[in-house]
């Protein structure tokens, strides 16, 4: 008898390593029984045994599925429990779910990547994908912000990213902090004088709902069209396969049609940003 | 398709065969005239009610059960999925319609194997509706109170005779196996069936005359559900967010995956969830896209009359009226739709 796929069953995965990114963010390096191929932007449902699961987008390169990294902000029941876990312990994985970023659409174009806080985690997977074929894109421009310097994720990689041929990176923190010599201000301030060809550019943004809202307004203000903007949206999720209803944004299921949505498709949805 | 006839005595013999080969759920009537689904055994078949109107119990519960164990873990592989052979007798056209809608949800590009297994192992014998309730409004949803296709067998009662229409190969095989119990239906019986059906359609229309609602609803729901004029009607304000309406609704399909410790392992269950509950929407940091009751109330309408139409080419309301009966706030979905449609005629 053919084995029936059970989309709700969590596959076992071992925590290989836990990397502390910031006081509230950790990266979990996972190895499942079989490597799980995924595309940048697709997400996983991660189970803490006996407790429950929550959705997360891998932050690692899709080219290394045997070593999946998931970067997690501590914020509630499941994530608190995860932050207590150590290398060698077991978690569950379902997925990948969703469509992932429309990377091929970005070929030959400039790609503006705007992240806030832990929102850089899903975007890192995209960045690795873009960097893997950097010649295919006109330019990759990264704008990233967090509240304080110690809340900046993946700082160890910033220098490398900024120096890549065809890429540039700009970082800001919300309010001045001792020892910080970089830019200060909300991430939207990095969008003021963009040195980009607005006609041939796509924007991808991920972060808290309020940030997404103000980034979107700013982008529209500086001349982007809704069709050029992709937002990694957030909703409560349960099934991941378009059945349970939780993740609806208008007629779309974030888990199937997203989680990154073209702004033109969702701009009329009431309460889009909560 | 082929229509056969039989009588009550022979039909019960037929049901005996069915009970011998699986579980039978059929309609029975209580002292108050309410129709229920009950699991019937061999010596209870005389209690089966044919016709009348839809049962109190929601039809989805046979296939999308209130709680389904969907996984046990840790385990190296998913458990085998099985379902008991089951015959459901007495769904009306609205119940069948609801199943067809759930089929689209649970068996689209990604299949829910639990739903699928139950569906595959079931036989659906529908009945014509003959005595609609005051809350019935299938006709106003563009449907008929008798099914035209999609059933394995459909039953109509005419002048003491039982007409059995064959709808699928499965149904055909079932009657063929017991061919001695059936004969071809004659024209007069079919004409009588037709007349009865017409009368029921008229009855449902009459019940709903006062609302003046008619398909389609999508455009008006899109345009006016969020309007101040509709909100001013205050139709949502008596809602106490109990979730009764969604629980009894045969097309409401929301659920939650819920993990629990069971000894040294864990069990994951799929349990019905309700879009009226604030917790349904809550995200990290207590953020929510639907903070007000009104937002959540509207979601139920947008979901049924707008999003479903786009995603599954069907209105997710069959007009069964269960939510009207169940609501302690006395909210009548027909009244809500009526106010929305009135706004189109005279926007306030
Ligand atoms: C597609 C997607 C990708 C995400 N990627 C990341 C990521 O890479 N890194 C990261 O740190 N965070 C990510 N998040 C947010 C993350 O899912 C929430 O922070 C997490 O669900 C919080 O769970 P909790 O139990 O700790 O919080 P609580 O507030 O205690 O949550 C209670 C329960 O709600 C359920 N729930 C379901 N969906 C959500 C949701 N979206 N938000 C909150 N609760 C939810 C959870 O199962 C949880 O058990 C992502 C969210 C989505 C939708
Ligand atoms: S049954 Fe009535 S009171 Fe209960 S949630 Fe539904 S509309 Fe609200
Ligand atoms: S919304 Fe009400 S009338 Fe419509 S199918 Fe659901 S329970 Fe029946
Ligand atoms: S998470 Fe269940 S429908 Fe999207």
Coordinates of N, CA, C and O in Angstrom, one line a residue, chain A residues 11-74:
Chain A
X11 N 8.3 15.4 11.8 CA 9.5 14.6 11.6 C 10.5 15.0 12.7 O 10.6 16.1 13.0
X12 N 11.2 14.0 13.2 CA 12.2 14.2 14.3 C 13.4 15.0 13.7 O 13.9 14.6 12.7
X13 N 13.9 15.9 14.5 CA 15.1 16.6 14.1 C 16.0 16.8 15.4 O 15.4 17.1 16.5
X14 N 17.3 16.7 15.2 CA 18.1 16.9 16.4 C 18.7 18.3 16.4 O 19.1 18.9 15.3
X15 N 18.8 18.9 17.6 CA 19.5 20.2 17.7 C 21.0 20.0 17.7 O 21.5 19.3 18.6
X16 N 21.7 20.4 16.6 CA 23.1 20.2 16.6 C 23.9 21.2 17.4 O 25.0 21.0 17.9
X17 N 23.4 22.4 17.4 CA 24.1 23.6 17.9 C 23.1 24.7 18.2 O 22.1 24.8 17.5
X18 N 23.4 25.5 19.3 CA 22.6 26.6 19.6 C 23.5 27.8 19.6 O 24.5 27.9 20.3
X19 N 23.2 28.8 18.7 CA 24.1 30.0 18.6 C 23.3 31.2 19.2 O 22.2 31.5 18.8
X20 N 23.9 31.9 20.2 CA 23.3 33.0 20.8 C 23.5 34.3 19.9 O 24.7 34.7 19.7
X21 N 22.5 34.8 19.3 CA 22.6 35.9 18.4 C 22.6 37.3 19.2 O 23.3 38.2 19.0
X22 N 21.5 37.4 20.0 CA 21.3 38.6 20.8 C 20.8 38.0 22.2 O 20.5 36.8 22.3
X23 N 20.6 38.9 23.1 CA 20.1 38.4 24.4 C 18.7 37.7 24.3 O 18.4 36.9 25.1
X24 N 17.9 38.0 23.2 CA 16.6 37.4 23.1 C 16.5 36.5 21.8 O 15.4 36.0 21.6
X25 N 17.5 36.4 21.1 CA 17.4 35.7 19.8 C 18.5 34.6 19.8 O 19.7 34.9 20.0
X26 N 18.1 33.4 19.4 CA 19.0 32.3 19.3 C 18.8 31.6 17.9 O 17.7 31.5 17.4
X27 N 19.9 31.1 17.4 CA 19.8 30.3 16.2 C 20.0 28.8 16.5 O 20.9 28.5 17.2
X28 N 19.1 28.0 16.0 CA 19.1 26.6 16.3 C 19.5 25.9 15.0 O 18.9 26.1 14.0
X29 N 20.6 25.1 15.1 CA 21.0 24.4 13.9 C 20.4 23.0 14.0 O 20.6 22.3 15.0
X30 N 19.7 22.6 13.0 CA 18.9 21.3 13.1 C 19.3 20.3 12.0 O 19.7 20.7 10.9
X31 N 19.3 19.1 12.4 CA 19.5 18.0 11.4 C 18.3 17.0 11.5 O 18.1 16.4 12.6
X32 N 17.6 16.9 10.4 CA 16.5 15.9 10.4 C 17.0 14.6 9.9 O 18.1 14.5 9.3
X33 N 16.2 13.5 10.0 CA 16.6 12.2 9.5 C 17.0 12.3 8.0 O 18.0 11.7 7.6
X34 N 16.1 13.0 7.2 CA 16.4 13.2 5.8 C 16.5 14.7 5.7 O 15.7 15.4 6.3
X35 N 17.5 15.2 4.9 CA 17.6 16.6 4.7 C 16.2 17.1 4.1 O 15.6 16.4 3.3
X36 N 15.8 18.3 4.5 CA 14.5 18.8 4.0 C 14.8 20.0 3.0 O 15.2 21.0 3.4
X37 N 14.6 19.7 1.7 CA 14.9 20.8 0.7 C 13.9 21.9 0.9 O 12.7 21.6 1.2
X38 N 14.3 23.1 0.8 CA 13.4 24.3 0.9 C 13.9 25.4 0.1 O 15.0 25.4 -0.3
X39 N 13.0 26.3 -0.2 CA 13.3 27.5 -0.9 C 13.3 28.7 0.0 O 12.6 28.7 1.0
X40 N 14.1 29.7 -0.3 CA 14.2 30.9 0.6 C 12.8 31.5 0.8 O 12.1 31.7 -0.2
X41 N 12.4 31.7 2.0 CA 11.1 32.3 2.3 C 10.0 31.2 2.6 O 9.0 31.6 3.2
X42 N 10.3 30.0 2.3 CA 9.3 28.9 2.8 C 9.6 28.8 4.2 O 10.6 29.0 4.7
X43 N 8.5 28.3 5.0 CA 8.7 28.2 6.4 C 8.4 26.8 6.9 O 7.9 26.0 6.2
X44 N 8.8 26.6 8.1 CA 8.6 25.3 8.8 C 7.7 25.4 10.0 O 7.7 26.5 10.6
X45 N 7.0 24.4 10.4 CA 6.4 24.3 11.7 C 7.3 23.5 12.6 O 7.7 22.4 12.3
X46 N 7.8 24.2 13.7 CA 8.7 23.6 14.6 C 8.0 23.2 15.9 O 7.4 24.0 16.5
X47 N 8.1 21.9 16.2 CA 7.5 21.4 17.4 C 8.4 21.2 18.6 O 9.5 20.7 18.5
X48 N 8.0 21.8 19.7 CA 8.6 21.4 21.0 C 7.8 20.3 21.5 O 6.6 20.4 21.8
X49 N 8.4 19.1 21.6 CA 7.7 17.9 22.0 C 6.8 18.1 23.2 O 7.2 18.7 24.2
X50 N 5.5 17.6 23.1 CA 4.5 17.7 24.1 C 3.9 19.1 24.4 O 3.0 19.2 25.1
X51 N 4.5 20.1 23.8 CA 4.1 21.4 24.1 C 3.3 22.1 22.9 O 2.2 22.6 23.1
X52 N 3.8 22.0 21.7 CA 3.2 22.6 20.6 C 4.1 23.1 19.6 O 5.3 22.9 19.7
X53 N 3.6 23.7 18.5 CA 4.5 24.1 17.5 C 4.2 25.6 17.1 O 3.2 26.2 17.5
X54 N 5.1 26.1 16.4 CA 5.0 27.5 15.9 C 5.7 27.6 14.6 O 6.7 26.8 14.3
X55 N 5.3 28.6 13.7 CA 5.9 28.7 12.4 C 7.2 29.6 12.4 O 7.3 30.6 13.1
X56 N 8.2 29.1 11.7 CA 9.5 29.9 11.6 C 10.0 29.6 10.2 O 9.9 28.5 9.6
X57 N 10.7 30.7 9.7 CA 11.3 30.6 8.4 C 12.8 30.3 8.6 O 13.5 31.0 9.3
X58 N 13.4 29.3 7.9 CA 14.8 29.0 8.1 C 15.6 30.2 7.7 O 15.3 31.0 6.8
X59 N 16.7 30.4 8.4 CA 17.6 31.6 8.1 C 18.8 31.1 7.4 O 19.7 31.9 7.0
X60 N 18.9 29.8 7.1 CA 20.1 29.3 6.5 C 20.0 29.2 5.0 O 18.9 29.5 4.4
X61 N 21.0 28.8 4.3 CA 21.0 28.7 2.9 C 20.2 27.5 2.4 O 20.5 26.4 2.9
X62 N 19.3 27.7 1.4 CA 18.6 26.6 0.8 C 19.6 25.6 0.2 O 19.2 24.4 -0.1
X63 N 20.8 26.1 -0.1 CA 21.8 25.2 -0.7 C 22.4 24.2 0.3 O 23.2 23.3 -0.1
X64 N 22.1 24.4 1.6 CA 22.6 23.5 2.6 C 21.5 22.9 3.4 O 21.4 23.2 4.6
X65 N 20.6 22.1 2.8 CA 19.5 21.6 3.5 C 19.8 20.6 4.7 O 19.0 20.4 5.6
X66 N 21.0 20.1 4.6 CA 21.4 19.1 5.6 C 21.7 19.8 7.0 O 21.8 19.1 8.0
X67 N 21.8 21.1 6.9 CA 22.1 21.8 8.1 C 21.2 23.0 8.2 O 21.5 24.2 7.9
X68 N 19.9 22.8 8.6 CA 18.9 23.9 8.6 C 19.1 24.7 9.8 O 19.2 24.2 10.9
X69 N 19.1 26.0 9.6 CA 19.2 26.9 10.8 C 17.9 27.7 10.9 O 17.4 28.2 9.9
X70 N 17.4 27.8 12.1 CA 16.2 28.6 12.4 C 16.5 29.6 13.5 O 17.0 29.2 14.6
X71 N 16.3 30.9 13.2 CA 16.7 31.9 14.2 C 15.4 32.4 14.9 O 14.5 32.9 14.2
X72 N 15.4 32.4 16.2 CA 14.2 32.5 16.9 C 14.2 33.5 18.1 O 15.1 33.5 18.9
X73 N 13.3 34.5 18.0 CA 13.1 35.5 19.1 C 12.3 34.8 20.2 O 11.2 34.2 19.9
X74 N 12.7 35.0 21.4 CA 12.0 34.5 22.5 C 10.8 35.4 22.9 O 11.0 36.6 23.2

